[in-house]
Each structure stands twice: as structure tokens, then as C-alpha cells.
Amino acid sequence: MSSNNICIYVNGFGNIGRAFVELVINEHNLLEVFNARICGVFDSSGGVVSAQGLKWEILKELLKVPRSGLGSSMVGRKGVSVLDFADEGDIVVEVTPSIYDPEHQINRNFVKLVEKGVYIVTANKAPLALNPGLIRSYGMPGPNQRIYFSATVMAGTPLINLLYGLRGRNIVKIRALLNATTNYILTLMEQGYSFEDALKKAQEEGIAEPNPALDVEGWDAAAKAAIVSTVVGWPRKIEDVVRIPLAEAGSGIEYLKRAKKRLKYMVILSEREAIVKPEPVDPESKLYHVAWNYNAVEIWIEFGENAYKIFLEGPGGGRKPTVDALFSDTITLLSTLRQQ
Ligand SMILES: NC(=O)c1ccc[n+]([C@@H]2O[C@H](COP(=O)([O-])OP(=O)(O)OC[C@H]3O[C@@H](n4cnc5c(N)ncnc54)[C@H](OP(=O)(O)O)[C@@H]3O)[C@@H](O)[C@H]2O)c1
């Protein structure tokens, strides 16, 4: 980092990384107020770096470079990684793929960056779902916060910030719909689609990934469950969350419809239990009415012998909500750094 600039490095130049850079270019006046510049962007082939900050015109040109093309672009360096450049006090916007293997280089680098004293703003769930200690040590708001991760769960709706705002209250249970793809598929199945046709339609409409295993086998929901559980004070890794894939829901939808229930892909968390599974829901529950690619959460808080409930519903991930959450976390971090 040069003495005047705060350097932001964008690690991952796919869907989200490019949309983030586009947003920063549009909002560059705001970044300049904080003397912040984008000093590097990286994909799996290498990166483009400038310690003084990449000019906005160069960043605009890089948005035209094809996938995996940064290393071999005119100004690129093959084989370099964000770890070679980001240093104490810099910011890394971490938007590489979520890979649920603690030994994977992306997850090891994430830990190394934090240990170096780098600030991280992330949409990548895996490093945090694999290592709850990172959230406990560096994710809590306060002077030690080095990881900002509101883009990882319900990015379009400020769930993580709400949960931190509830600190000191006794949360007893959480029931949530945290995976937009499965909610979308189940809504279509209610309308008569088979599981396979609903999945195909969700893929055609860009809701589900070309490889939907992370969603329909429950990895995405389980990762989010682990992150939420850790934030609430029940530290859990993804492997601690029982995961029942959606495909095992079978053909009970019609039967449930006759019984006036709906199948939902539910995250259930308490101190003793962490599970993601298809579950029938009654019309009396607000979760019954949450359809398509929306997310929602019920937070149950102790109230004497009983519990009261907070209900939050809104957009989950997706390109725009995720990038907005990353940008908002970045501005929060820059404001905090300015006060130090
Ligand atoms: N897409 C969404 O709506 C959404 C919503 C919420 C959260 N997220 C999370 O955000 C992250 C990014 O998602 P995405 O949709 O942008 O994925 P994506 O389009 O697949 O982009 C991933 C980027 O990471 C790069 N990459 C892969 N391995 C790398 C490495 N070792 N070092 C540096 N870069 C590497 C890829 O490089 P190449 O281009 O060379 O392959 C690509 O540029 C994921 O963790 C995802 O779970 C996404």
C-alpha cells in the first residue's frame, strides 16, 4: 500500500468480481473520498496490479477481457496471486468460488491473508463455513474486526447485521429459507413441474448454477447455516450441519398440497440442533408464503417462559444484491479505518 492510498484487491474476476469493479468505477468519487483505489484484480490465470491504483480506464478495459484472461492480458502477470501483493492494512474483496475443502489453496490463502493483517470483504462462504474461529476472532463488529461478510448470507437483506444487533438477547431458535434456488424449484413444483423440469427452468432463468449440486444437495444452505450459527454464538463448521438433499424430498408435493401444506427447504438452528432439510410448513407460518427466489428467517428470542419471533424476508443472493452488500461492507470498513 502506498502511504496515501488504501489499496483494494479484487480476488476473483467472474460474475461478482466484475460487477463489483463496475460498481466501483461508477461510484469512484465515493472511493476517492477515502483515498481508496483498486490496486489489483485476479482470476485463476494471474492478475493485473499497480501499487498506485489501477486507472479507471484500465479497469474498464479489463472488464472486456474474457474469463481466465487476466494473466495473459496486455498489462497482466501470469501466475501471480493476491497473496503476493496484499499486505497489512490493505483490503481484499474475496469473490472466488466457494469450495468446501479446508486444504484448497483458496481457503488456505484466505487464512494467510487474515494472519497478515489484511482486511477481507467477502461473498465466499466456504472459508467461514469451514473455520468458525475466523468469524469468532475477526468477524465480530469492534476494534478487531478484519472480516466483513454480510454478502455471504441473505446478501439482499441485512441478516448478519441484524443478528449482531441482537447481541445480548437470548436467541433460542432460528428457522430460515436461505437458499433461493431450492425455494424457486419448490415453488415451480407446487405448480405441477417435476423436480427435473423445475431445475431445468431455474437454470434457464439464471437462478440455478449450471452445476446445481451445491444448491440441491444442500451445501449452500448448510454453509449459510454454519455461518449464522456461529454469528449467533453456537460456533459450527459446515460438517456439523446435518444435510438432507432436496432431491430426497421425493414426490410428496401433491399429497402436501391436499393437506394444505407446502414443502420448504428449511434451515433449523438451535444450540443443540443444526439441520437443513425439506420440511412441510403450515399456512399459519409466514415461511409458507415465501415463494420464488426470496429468502426469509424467523428468529425466536426468549421471553420469560415463552419466546417471541422476529421475521425478516427479502432477496437472498444474486448478482446485484451481492455486489451491493460487498460495496456497503467496503464503505463501512473504509469509514472505520478513517476513524482510527
Ligand atoms: N453469483 C452469485 O449470485 C453469488 C451470490 C452470493 C455469493 N456468491 C459467491 O461469490 C463468489 C463468486 O461467485 P461468482 O458467481 O462470481 O463466481 P464465478 O463467476 O465462478 O467467478 C469466480 C472467479 O474466481 C476466479 N478464481 C478461481 N480460482 C481462483 C484462484 N485460485 N485465485 C484467484 N481467482 C480464482 C475465477 O477465475 P476464472 O475466471 O479464471 O475461472 C473467476 O474469475 C462465490 O464464492 C459465490 O459462492 C455468488
Short mmCIF file of C-alpha atoms and ligand atoms in Angstrom, two decimals:
data_model
loop_
_atom_site.label_atom_id
_atom_site.label_comp_id
_atom_site.label_asym_id
_atom_site.label_seq_id
_atom_site.Cartn_x
_atom_site.Cartn_y
_atom_site.Cartn_z
CA MET A 1 0.00 0.00 0.00
CA SER A 2 1.38 3.44 -0.84
CA SER A 3 1.36 5.96 2.02
CA ASN A 4 -1.61 7.93 0.64
CA ASN A 5 -3.77 5.20 -0.78
CA ILE A 6 -5.77 2.38 0.69
CA CYS A 7 -5.37 -0.48 -1.74
CA ILE A 8 -8.32 -2.71 -2.60
CA TYR A 9 -7.51 -6.00 -4.35
CA VAL A 10 -10.34 -7.93 -6.02
CA ASN A 11 -9.68 -11.67 -5.82
CA GLY A 12 -11.92 -13.39 -8.39
CA PHE A 13 -12.91 -11.75 -11.66
CA GLY A 14 -16.06 -13.69 -12.60
CA ASN A 15 -19.70 -12.71 -12.23
CA ILE A 16 -19.47 -10.96 -8.90
CA GLY A 17 -15.89 -9.67 -9.14
CA ARG A 18 -16.60 -7.90 -12.44
CA ALA A 19 -19.92 -6.49 -11.22
CA PHE A 20 -18.15 -5.16 -8.11
CA VAL A 21 -15.46 -3.45 -10.22
CA GLU A 22 -18.17 -1.98 -12.47
CA LEU A 23 -19.98 -0.56 -9.45
CA VAL A 24 -16.75 0.87 -8.03
CA ILE A 25 -15.97 2.56 -11.36
CA ASN A 26 -19.44 4.17 -11.30
CA GLU A 27 -19.07 5.21 -7.65
CA HIS A 28 -15.37 6.13 -7.80
CA ASN A 29 -15.97 9.58 -6.31
CA LEU A 30 -17.05 7.92 -3.08
CA LEU A 31 -13.94 5.72 -3.00
CA GLU A 32 -11.69 8.70 -3.66
CA VAL A 33 -13.12 10.45 -0.58
CA PHE A 34 -11.42 7.66 1.40
CA ASN A 35 -8.24 7.71 -0.74
CA ALA A 36 -9.06 4.17 -1.78
CA ARG A 37 -8.15 2.69 -5.17
CA ILE A 38 -8.33 -0.73 -6.77
CA CYS A 39 -4.68 -1.83 -6.86
CA GLY A 40 -5.17 -5.30 -8.32
CA VAL A 41 -7.61 -7.77 -9.84
CA PHE A 42 -7.00 -11.53 -10.03
CA ASP A 43 -8.54 -14.59 -11.65
CA SER A 44 -7.29 -18.18 -11.81
CA SER A 45 -4.73 -17.24 -14.51
CA GLY A 46 -2.96 -14.38 -12.71
CA GLY A 47 -3.64 -10.71 -12.20
CA VAL A 48 -3.16 -7.06 -13.07
CA VAL A 49 -1.57 -4.92 -10.37
CA SER A 50 -0.48 -1.33 -9.72
CA ALA A 51 0.66 -0.19 -6.26
CA GLN A 52 -0.59 3.35 -7.03
CA GLY A 53 -4.02 2.07 -8.05
CA LEU A 54 -5.23 0.93 -11.46
CA LYS A 55 -6.57 3.76 -13.59
CA TRP A 56 -10.35 3.66 -14.05
CA GLU A 57 -9.86 3.48 -17.87
CA ILE A 58 -7.67 0.38 -17.49
CA LEU A 59 -10.24 -1.28 -15.23
CA LYS A 60 -12.92 -0.56 -17.86
CA GLU A 61 -10.76 -2.29 -20.48
CA LEU A 62 -10.15 -5.27 -18.17
CA LEU A 63 -13.92 -5.81 -17.90
CA LYS A 64 -13.76 -6.77 -21.61
CA VAL A 65 -11.08 -9.45 -21.05
CA PRO A 66 -12.51 -12.99 -21.38
CA ARG A 67 -12.80 -15.35 -18.39
CA SER A 68 -9.41 -16.64 -17.18
CA GLY A 69 -7.77 -13.94 -19.31
CA LEU A 70 -6.21 -11.53 -16.79
CA GLY A 71 -2.80 -13.25 -16.66
CA SER A 72 -2.33 -13.10 -20.43
CA SER A 73 -3.90 -9.64 -20.94
CA MET A 74 -1.71 -6.76 -22.21
CA VAL A 75 -0.94 -5.49 -18.70
CA GLY A 76 -1.33 -8.83 -16.89
CA ARG A 77 1.07 -11.04 -14.98
CA LYS A 78 0.65 -14.79 -15.33
CA GLY A 79 0.53 -16.99 -12.24
CA VAL A 80 0.56 -14.21 -9.62
CA SER A 81 -1.82 -14.37 -6.67
CA VAL A 82 -3.36 -11.80 -4.34
CA LEU A 83 -1.19 -13.21 -1.55
CA ASP A 84 1.90 -11.91 -3.39
CA PHE A 85 0.71 -8.30 -3.11
CA ALA A 86 -1.89 -7.65 -0.39
CA ASP A 87 -0.29 -6.56 2.84
CA GLU A 88 -1.24 -5.36 6.32
CA GLY A 89 -3.91 -2.64 6.12
CA ASP A 90 -4.94 -3.45 2.54
CA ILE A 91 -8.45 -4.68 1.64
CA VAL A 92 -9.15 -7.85 -0.32
CA VAL A 93 -12.61 -8.28 -1.83
CA GLU A 94 -12.77 -12.08 -1.89
CA VAL A 95 -15.06 -13.40 -4.64
CA THR A 96 -13.51 -16.68 -5.71
CA PRO A 97 -15.64 -19.86 -5.84
CA SER A 98 -16.93 -21.40 -2.59
CA ILE A 99 -15.05 -24.71 -2.33
CA TYR A 100 -15.75 -26.79 0.78
CA ASP A 101 -12.28 -28.25 1.27
CA PRO A 102 -10.15 -26.66 4.02
CA GLU A 103 -6.96 -27.68 2.21
CA HIS A 104 -7.94 -25.95 -1.03
CA GLN A 105 -5.49 -23.17 -1.91
CA ILE A 106 -8.26 -20.51 -1.93
CA ASN A 107 -9.23 -21.34 1.67
CA ARG A 108 -5.62 -21.57 2.86
CA ASN A 109 -4.83 -18.21 1.25
CA PHE A 110 -7.86 -16.66 2.95
CA VAL A 111 -6.44 -17.61 6.37
CA LYS A 112 -2.94 -16.42 5.39
CA LEU A 113 -4.34 -13.04 4.32
CA VAL A 114 -6.13 -12.56 7.63
CA GLU A 115 -2.98 -13.57 9.52
CA LYS A 116 -1.03 -10.96 7.52
CA GLY A 117 -3.36 -8.24 8.82
CA VAL A 118 -5.29 -7.78 5.58
CA TYR A 119 -8.98 -6.74 5.79
CA ILE A 120 -11.34 -9.00 3.90
CA VAL A 121 -14.76 -8.21 2.43
CA THR A 122 -16.23 -11.46 1.17
CA ALA A 123 -19.12 -13.17 -0.63
CA ASN A 124 -17.29 -16.51 -0.45
CA LYS A 125 -18.97 -18.65 2.22
CA ALA A 126 -16.51 -21.54 2.27
CA PRO A 127 -13.59 -20.11 4.31
CA LEU A 128 -16.00 -19.04 7.08
CA ALA A 129 -18.22 -22.15 6.99
CA LEU A 130 -15.09 -24.33 7.27
CA ASN A 131 -13.49 -22.27 10.03
CA PRO A 132 -15.87 -20.69 12.56
CA GLY A 133 -12.85 -19.43 14.50
CA LEU A 134 -12.32 -16.82 11.78
CA ILE A 135 -15.75 -15.31 12.48
CA ARG A 136 -15.28 -15.53 16.25
CA SER A 137 -11.83 -13.86 16.15
CA TYR A 138 -12.13 -11.43 13.26
CA GLY A 139 -15.79 -11.17 12.16
CA MET A 140 -17.46 -9.53 15.15
CA PRO A 141 -18.04 -5.76 14.91
CA GLY A 142 -15.44 -3.96 17.03
CA PRO A 143 -11.77 -3.00 17.03
CA ASN A 144 -10.55 -6.49 15.99
CA GLN A 145 -12.89 -6.85 13.02
CA ARG A 146 -10.97 -7.78 9.91
CA ILE A 147 -13.58 -9.82 8.02
CA TYR A 148 -16.80 -8.29 6.64
CA PHE A 149 -19.19 -10.93 5.33
CA SER A 150 -22.75 -9.62 5.07
CA ALA A 151 -22.69 -10.69 1.37
CA THR A 152 -22.42 -14.38 2.33
CA VAL A 153 -25.96 -14.91 3.73
CA MET A 154 -29.15 -13.13 2.57
CA ALA A 155 -26.99 -10.53 0.87
CA GLY A 156 -30.01 -8.51 -0.25
CA THR A 157 -31.42 -8.36 3.28
CA PRO A 158 -29.23 -7.38 6.21
CA LEU A 159 -29.45 -10.60 8.25
CA ILE A 160 -25.87 -10.65 9.55
CA ASN A 161 -26.09 -7.02 10.71
CA LEU A 162 -29.46 -7.74 12.36
CA LEU A 163 -28.04 -10.75 14.22
CA TYR A 164 -25.13 -8.68 15.54
CA GLY A 165 -27.67 -6.05 16.59
CA LEU A 166 -29.39 -8.70 18.73
CA ARG A 167 -26.27 -9.46 20.79
CA GLY A 168 -27.08 -9.89 24.47
CA ARG A 169 -30.55 -11.30 23.79
CA ASN A 170 -31.16 -14.99 24.21
CA ILE A 171 -31.87 -16.38 20.74
CA VAL A 172 -33.33 -19.86 21.23
CA LYS A 173 -34.12 -20.99 17.70
CA ILE A 174 -33.80 -19.97 14.05
CA ARG A 175 -35.88 -21.29 11.15
CA ALA A 176 -34.94 -19.96 7.75
CA LEU A 177 -35.11 -20.29 3.99
CA LEU A 178 -31.61 -19.31 2.95
CA ASN A 179 -31.25 -20.93 -0.48
CA ALA A 180 -33.06 -19.14 -3.30
CA THR A 181 -32.64 -21.92 -5.88
CA THR A 182 -34.39 -24.61 -3.83
CA ASN A 183 -37.22 -22.21 -2.92
CA TYR A 184 -37.64 -21.41 -6.61
CA ILE A 185 -37.69 -25.10 -7.57
CA LEU A 186 -40.24 -25.94 -4.85
CA THR A 187 -42.48 -23.06 -5.97
CA LEU A 188 -42.45 -24.45 -9.52
CA MET A 189 -43.14 -27.99 -8.23
CA GLU A 190 -46.23 -26.60 -6.44
CA GLN A 191 -47.42 -25.52 -9.89
CA GLY A 192 -47.04 -29.03 -11.26
CA TYR A 193 -43.45 -29.14 -12.52
CA SER A 194 -41.41 -32.28 -11.90
CA PHE A 195 -38.20 -31.81 -9.91
CA GLU A 196 -36.12 -32.24 -13.11
CA ASP A 197 -38.20 -29.75 -15.14
CA ALA A 198 -38.22 -27.21 -12.30
CA LEU A 199 -34.44 -27.46 -12.01
CA LYS A 200 -34.06 -27.04 -15.78
CA LYS A 201 -36.28 -23.92 -15.75
CA ALA A 202 -34.36 -22.46 -12.78
CA GLN A 203 -31.13 -22.97 -14.75
CA GLU A 204 -32.59 -21.40 -17.92
CA GLU A 205 -33.64 -18.35 -15.91
CA GLY A 206 -30.16 -17.99 -14.37
CA ILE A 207 -31.38 -18.74 -10.81
CA ALA A 208 -29.62 -22.11 -10.54
CA GLU A 209 -25.99 -22.68 -11.50
CA PRO A 210 -25.12 -24.90 -14.50
CA ASN A 211 -23.87 -27.30 -11.80
CA PRO A 212 -26.70 -27.10 -9.26
CA ALA A 213 -25.30 -29.69 -6.82
CA LEU A 214 -24.24 -27.02 -4.30
CA ASP A 215 -27.89 -25.91 -4.05
CA VAL A 216 -29.98 -29.07 -4.37
CA GLU A 217 -27.65 -31.21 -2.27
CA GLY A 218 -27.81 -28.59 0.46
CA TRP A 219 -24.15 -27.47 0.60
CA ASP A 220 -25.03 -23.80 0.11
CA ALA A 221 -27.77 -23.85 2.76
CA ALA A 222 -25.54 -25.81 5.17
CA ALA A 223 -22.68 -23.32 4.71
CA LYS A 224 -25.04 -20.43 5.43
CA ALA A 225 -26.43 -22.34 8.42
CA ALA A 226 -22.91 -22.75 9.82
CA ILE A 227 -22.16 -19.04 9.38
CA VAL A 228 -25.44 -17.92 11.00
CA SER A 229 -24.99 -20.42 13.84
CA THR A 230 -21.50 -19.09 14.56
CA VAL A 231 -22.68 -15.47 14.49
CA VAL A 232 -25.45 -16.28 16.97
CA GLY A 233 -22.93 -17.86 19.35
CA TRP A 234 -23.24 -21.56 18.51
CA PRO A 235 -19.96 -22.00 16.58
CA ARG A 236 -20.32 -24.66 13.89
CA LYS A 237 -18.48 -25.86 10.81
CA ILE A 238 -20.37 -26.90 7.68
CA GLU A 239 -19.67 -30.55 8.57
CA ASP A 240 -21.56 -30.04 11.87
CA VAL A 241 -24.76 -29.25 9.96
CA VAL A 242 -26.91 -32.29 9.09
CA ARG A 243 -27.67 -32.01 5.39
CA ILE A 244 -30.61 -33.76 3.71
CA PRO A 245 -30.60 -33.07 -0.05
CA LEU A 246 -33.73 -31.64 -1.68
CA ALA A 247 -33.82 -34.43 -4.26
CA GLU A 248 -34.69 -36.85 -1.46
CA ALA A 249 -37.95 -34.92 -0.99
CA GLY A 250 -39.49 -37.40 -3.45
CA SER A 251 -42.96 -36.92 -4.85
CA GLY A 252 -44.85 -35.79 -1.72
CA ILE A 253 -45.71 -32.32 -3.03
CA GLU A 254 -49.19 -33.28 -4.30
CA TYR A 255 -50.03 -35.04 -1.04
CA LEU A 256 -48.89 -31.98 0.93
CA LYS A 257 -50.96 -29.67 -1.27
CA ARG A 258 -54.06 -31.71 -0.42
CA ALA A 259 -53.10 -31.38 3.26
CA LYS A 260 -52.79 -27.56 2.69
CA LYS A 261 -49.08 -27.59 3.46
CA ARG A 262 -46.05 -26.57 1.43
CA LEU A 263 -42.67 -28.19 1.28
CA LYS A 264 -39.84 -25.76 2.08
CA TYR A 265 -36.08 -26.30 2.16
CA MET A 266 -35.61 -25.33 5.78
CA VAL A 267 -32.59 -24.38 7.86
CA ILE A 268 -33.23 -25.17 11.52
CA LEU A 269 -30.77 -23.99 14.16
CA SER A 270 -30.63 -24.06 17.93
CA GLU A 271 -27.86 -24.64 20.42
CA ARG A 272 -28.45 -28.40 20.14
CA GLU A 273 -29.53 -28.81 16.53
CA ALA A 274 -28.31 -27.75 13.07
CA ILE A 275 -30.02 -29.24 10.06
CA VAL A 276 -31.03 -28.36 6.51
CA LYS A 277 -33.87 -30.43 5.10
CA PRO A 278 -37.10 -30.39 3.12
CA GLU A 279 -39.91 -29.79 5.63
CA PRO A 280 -43.71 -29.39 5.33
CA VAL A 281 -44.89 -25.95 6.52
CA ASP A 282 -48.43 -24.90 7.57
CA PRO A 283 -50.19 -21.82 6.10
CA GLU A 284 -50.13 -20.21 9.58
CA SER A 285 -46.35 -19.85 9.27
CA LYS A 286 -45.09 -16.79 7.39
CA LEU A 287 -42.45 -19.03 5.83
CA TYR A 288 -45.27 -20.85 3.97
CA HIS A 289 -45.85 -17.70 1.93
CA VAL A 290 -42.22 -17.04 0.96
CA ALA A 291 -42.00 -18.08 -2.69
CA TRP A 292 -39.73 -17.95 -5.72
CA ASN A 293 -36.18 -16.77 -5.10
CA TYR A 294 -36.88 -14.96 -1.84
CA ASN A 295 -35.18 -15.76 1.46
CA ALA A 296 -36.67 -15.41 4.94
CA VAL A 297 -35.79 -16.04 8.54
CA GLU A 298 -37.65 -16.43 11.84
CA ILE A 299 -35.54 -15.59 14.88
CA TRP A 300 -37.02 -16.82 18.15
CA ILE A 301 -35.94 -14.89 21.25
CA GLU A 302 -36.54 -15.94 24.85
CA PHE A 303 -39.34 -14.03 26.57
CA GLY A 304 -39.84 -15.35 30.09
CA GLU A 305 -41.28 -18.84 29.75
CA ASN A 306 -42.05 -18.23 26.07
CA ALA A 307 -40.32 -16.83 23.03
CA TYR A 308 -41.17 -14.04 20.62
CA LYS A 309 -40.35 -14.02 16.97
CA ILE A 310 -38.67 -11.59 14.57
CA PHE A 311 -39.43 -12.22 10.91
CA LEU A 312 -37.25 -10.94 8.09
CA GLU A 313 -37.90 -11.52 4.38
CA GLY A 314 -36.12 -10.24 1.31
CA PRO A 315 -33.89 -11.04 -1.64
CA GLY A 316 -31.12 -13.55 -1.00
CA GLY A 317 -28.03 -13.61 -3.20
CA GLY A 318 -27.93 -12.93 -6.92
CA ARG A 319 -25.57 -10.58 -8.67
CA LYS A 320 -26.99 -7.16 -7.74
CA PRO A 321 -27.84 -7.79 -4.05
CA THR A 322 -24.47 -9.48 -3.51
CA VAL A 323 -22.48 -6.68 -5.09
CA ASP A 324 -24.49 -4.07 -3.16
CA ALA A 325 -23.68 -5.88 0.10
CA LEU A 326 -19.97 -6.08 -0.80
CA PHE A 327 -19.90 -2.37 -1.62
CA SER A 328 -21.75 -1.46 1.54
CA ASP A 329 -19.33 -3.55 3.65
CA THR A 330 -16.40 -1.89 1.87
CA ILE A 331 -17.70 1.61 2.67
CA THR A 332 -18.34 0.60 6.30
CA LEU A 333 -14.77 -0.69 6.55
CA LEU A 334 -13.29 2.42 4.91
CA SER A 335 -15.26 4.67 7.31
CA THR A 336 -13.97 2.64 10.27
CA LEU A 337 -10.38 2.85 9.03
CA ARG A 338 -10.67 6.62 8.64
CA GLN A 339 -11.72 6.97 12.29
CA GLN A 340 -8.67 5.01 13.54
N1 LIG B 1 -23.20 -15.36 -8.21
C1 LIG B 1 -23.97 -15.01 -7.17
O1 LIG B 1 -25.11 -14.57 -7.33
C2 LIG B 1 -23.45 -15.12 -5.76
C3 LIG B 1 -24.25 -14.72 -4.69
C4 LIG B 1 -23.74 -14.79 -3.39
C5 LIG B 1 -22.45 -15.25 -3.20
N2 LIG B 1 -21.70 -15.66 -4.26
C6 LIG B 1 -20.34 -16.14 -4.02
O2 LIG B 1 -19.43 -15.23 -4.62
C7 LIG B 1 -18.29 -15.95 -5.09
C8 LIG B 1 -18.07 -15.61 -6.55
O3 LIG B 1 -19.21 -16.02 -7.30
P1 LIG B 1 -19.25 -15.81 -8.88
O4 LIG B 1 -20.64 -16.10 -9.30
O5 LIG B 1 -18.63 -14.51 -9.26
O6 LIG B 1 -18.28 -16.99 -9.38
P2 LIG B 1 -17.56 -17.10 -10.76
O7 LIG B 1 -18.30 -16.36 -11.81
O8 LIG B 1 -17.26 -18.54 -10.97
O9 LIG B 1 -16.17 -16.32 -10.54
C9 LIG B 1 -15.16 -16.82 -9.72
C10 LIG B 1 -13.87 -16.10 -10.06
O10 LIG B 1 -12.84 -16.60 -9.20
C11 LIG B 1 -11.69 -16.89 -10.01
N3 LIG B 1 -10.84 -17.87 -9.37
C12 LIG B 1 -10.97 -19.22 -9.28
N4 LIG B 1 -9.93 -19.74 -8.61
C13 LIG B 1 -9.13 -18.70 -8.27
C14 LIG B 1 -7.90 -18.58 -7.59
N5 LIG B 1 -7.30 -19.65 -7.08
N6 LIG B 1 -7.36 -17.36 -7.43
C15 LIG B 1 -7.97 -16.25 -7.95
N7 LIG B 1 -9.13 -16.30 -8.61
C16 LIG B 1 -9.70 -17.51 -8.77
C17 LIG B 1 -12.27 -17.38 -11.31
O11 LIG B 1 -11.25 -17.31 -12.27
P3 LIG B 1 -11.51 -17.72 -13.81
O12 LIG B 1 -12.31 -16.59 -14.38
O13 LIG B 1 -10.11 -17.77 -14.34
O14 LIG B 1 -12.22 -19.02 -13.77
C18 LIG B 1 -13.38 -16.36 -11.51
O15 LIG B 1 -12.84 -15.17 -12.02
C19 LIG B 1 -18.55 -17.42 -4.81
O16 LIG B 1 -17.91 -17.78 -3.62
C20 LIG B 1 -20.06 -17.49 -4.66
O17 LIG B 1 -20.47 -18.54 -3.80
C21 LIG B 1 -22.16 -15.58 -5.53
#
